[in-house]
Amino acid sequence: MRAVIQRVAHAAVSVEGREVARIGPGLLVLLAVGADDTDEDAAYLADKTANLRIFPDEAGRLDHSVLDVGGEALLVSQFTLYADTRRGRRPGFTAAAPPAQAREMFERAAARFEAAGLTVRTGRFQEMMQVSLVNDGPVTIYLDSAERSRPRRA
C-alpha cells in the first residue's frame, strides 16, 4: 500500500462539480492499494500516518501528530501511485490491485484510520474527482508499506 500524505490547512473533493468531502486542518492522504496488499499493510499505513510527527510544536519543530493537534484525514483512492514508467511513455498499472479488491482494501484502510482515532472523510472510489487543497508548510511525505521491513541505509 502506498500513500502520499500532505499536511493541509484544508482540503476537499468534488465529483461532477459537487463537493463530496471536506476537512479542515489535517492530512490529505492519496492512497493506493497494491495487488499483494493485506490488512497488515492497511494497519501499518494507518498507524504510521496517524502518528507521524509532522505538525509543529511551540518552537516550530515537527513534533506533533495529526492526533495531537486534533486534525482530520481526507483519504482519496489514487491507484496511479503504482504507475510503472520504466518502459515507454504510457504508464502501466499491473502492480495496482484490481478495482473490486482495491475498493475492499481502501474501505478497510479507512476503518483502520478511524480506529487509530482520526475523523476520516473519503473521496468517491473509482470516480473522476477534483481534489483541492492548501498544503501547509508545504509538508509532503511518501509511505510504502513494502518498505517497513527493509533496513535503513547507513
Coordinates of C-alpha atoms in Angstrom, one line a residue:
M1 CA 0.0 0.0 0.0
R2 CA 1.3 3.4 -0.9
A3 CA 0.4 6.9 0.3
V4 CA 1.3 10.4 -0.4
I5 CA 0.5 12.4 2.8
Q6 CA 0.1 16.1 2.7
R7 CA -0.3 18.3 5.7
V8 CA -3.1 20.7 4.8
A9 CA -4.8 23.8 6.1
H10 CA -7.9 22.4 4.4
A11 CA -8.8 20.0 1.6
A12 CA -11.9 19.0 -0.4
V13 CA -13.0 16.5 -3.0
S14 CA -15.6 17.2 -5.7
V15 CA -17.3 14.9 -8.2
E16 CA -19.1 16.3 -11.2
G17 CA -18.9 19.8 -9.7
R18 CA -20.4 18.8 -6.3
E19 CA -18.3 18.7 -3.1
V20 CA -18.5 15.3 -1.6
A21 CA -15.9 15.6 1.3
R22 CA -14.1 18.4 3.1
I23 CA -11.7 18.6 6.0
G24 CA -10.1 21.5 8.0
P25 CA -6.6 21.2 9.2
G26 CA -5.2 17.8 9.0
L27 CA -3.9 15.3 6.4
L28 CA -4.8 14.6 2.8
V29 CA -3.9 11.0 2.1
L30 CA -3.7 9.8 -1.5
L31 CA -3.9 6.1 -1.0
A32 CA -3.1 3.3 -3.5
V33 CA -3.7 -0.4 -3.0
G34 CA -1.3 -2.9 -4.5
A35 CA -2.3 -6.3 -5.8
D36 CA -0.5 -8.1 -2.9
D37 CA -1.6 -5.8 0.0
T38 CA -3.1 -7.2 3.1
D39 CA -4.8 -6.0 6.3
E40 CA -1.3 -5.7 7.8
D41 CA -0.4 -3.2 5.1
A42 CA -3.5 -1.2 5.9
A43 CA -2.8 -1.3 9.7
Y44 CA 0.8 -0.3 9.2
L45 CA -0.1 2.7 7.0
A46 CA -2.9 3.9 9.2
D47 CA -0.8 3.7 12.4
K48 CA 2.2 5.3 10.8
T49 CA 0.2 8.1 9.2
A50 CA -1.8 8.9 12.4
N51 CA 1.3 9.1 14.5
L52 CA 3.7 10.8 12.1
R53 CA 5.1 13.9 13.9
I54 CA 4.7 16.4 11.0
F55 CA 2.9 19.2 12.8
P56 CA 4.9 22.0 14.5
D57 CA 5.2 22.4 18.3
E58 CA 5.5 25.8 20.0
A59 CA 9.1 26.1 18.9
G60 CA 8.3 25.3 15.3
R61 CA 9.8 21.8 15.3
L62 CA 7.9 19.0 13.7
D63 CA 7.0 17.2 16.9
H64 CA 3.2 16.7 16.9
S65 CA 1.0 14.2 15.1
V66 CA -2.4 14.8 13.5
L67 CA -3.9 13.1 16.5
D68 CA -2.0 15.5 18.9
V69 CA -3.4 18.6 17.1
G70 CA -7.0 17.2 16.6
G71 CA -6.7 17.2 12.8
E72 CA -8.8 15.3 10.4
A73 CA -7.9 13.0 7.5
L74 CA -9.2 13.0 3.9
L75 CA -8.5 9.7 2.1
V76 CA -8.6 9.6 -1.7
S77 CA -8.1 6.5 -3.7
Q78 CA -5.1 7.0 -6.1
F79 CA -4.2 3.8 -8.0
T80 CA -1.7 5.8 -10.1
L81 CA 0.8 5.7 -7.3
Y82 CA 1.5 2.2 -8.7
A83 CA 2.4 3.5 -12.1
D84 CA 5.3 1.7 -13.8
T85 CA 7.1 4.2 -16.0
R86 CA 10.2 2.2 -16.8
R87 CA 9.3 1.5 -20.4
G88 CA 7.7 3.6 -23.0
R89 CA 5.7 6.7 -22.4
R90 CA 2.4 5.3 -21.1
P91 CA 2.5 4.2 -17.5
G92 CA 1.4 0.6 -16.7
F93 CA -0.6 -0.2 -13.6
T94 CA -0.3 -4.0 -13.3
A95 CA 1.0 -3.7 -9.7
A96 CA -2.2 -2.0 -8.6
A97 CA -5.0 -4.1 -7.2
P98 CA -8.0 -4.7 -9.4
P99 CA -10.9 -2.4 -8.7
A100 CA -13.0 -4.8 -6.5
Q101 CA -10.0 -5.8 -4.4
A102 CA -8.8 -2.2 -4.2
R103 CA -12.2 -0.9 -3.0
E104 CA -12.4 -3.5 -0.3
M105 CA -8.9 -2.8 1.0
F106 CA -9.4 1.0 0.7
E107 CA -12.5 0.7 2.9
R108 CA -10.6 -1.5 5.4
A109 CA -7.8 1.1 5.4
A110 CA -10.3 3.9 6.1
A111 CA -11.7 1.8 9.0
R112 CA -8.1 1.5 10.3
F113 CA -7.6 5.2 10.2
E114 CA -10.8 5.7 12.2
A115 CA -9.7 3.0 14.7
A116 CA -6.5 5.0 15.1
G117 CA -8.6 7.8 16.4
L118 CA -8.9 10.0 13.3
T119 CA -12.0 11.7 11.9
V120 CA -12.0 10.4 8.4
R121 CA -13.6 11.6 5.2
T122 CA -13.2 9.9 1.8
G123 CA -13.4 10.7 -1.8
R124 CA -15.5 8.5 -4.1
F125 CA -13.9 5.3 -5.2
Q126 CA -13.4 4.9 -8.9
E127 CA -14.9 8.3 -9.7
M128 CA -13.3 11.2 -11.6
M129 CA -12.5 13.5 -8.7
Q130 CA -11.2 17.0 -8.4
V131 CA -9.1 17.4 -5.2
S132 CA -8.4 20.9 -3.9
L133 CA -6.0 21.6 -1.0
V134 CA -3.9 24.1 0.7
N135 CA -0.7 22.3 1.5
D136 CA 0.5 23.6 4.9
G137 CA 4.3 24.1 5.1
P138 CA 4.4 22.6 2.5
V139 CA 4.8 19.1 4.1
T140 CA 4.5 16.1 1.8
I141 CA 5.5 12.5 2.9
Y142 CA 5.6 9.3 0.8
L143 CA 5.0 6.0 2.5
D144 CA 5.1 2.5 1.1
S145 CA 4.1 -0.4 3.4
A146 CA 6.5 -2.7 1.5
E147 CA 9.4 -0.6 2.9
R148 CA 8.5 -1.3 6.5
S149 CA 10.7 -4.4 6.9
R150 CA 13.7 -3.1 4.8
P151 CA 16.7 -2.0 6.8
R152 CA 17.6 1.7 6.8
R153 CA 20.6 2.8 4.8
A154 CA 23.7 3.8 6.7

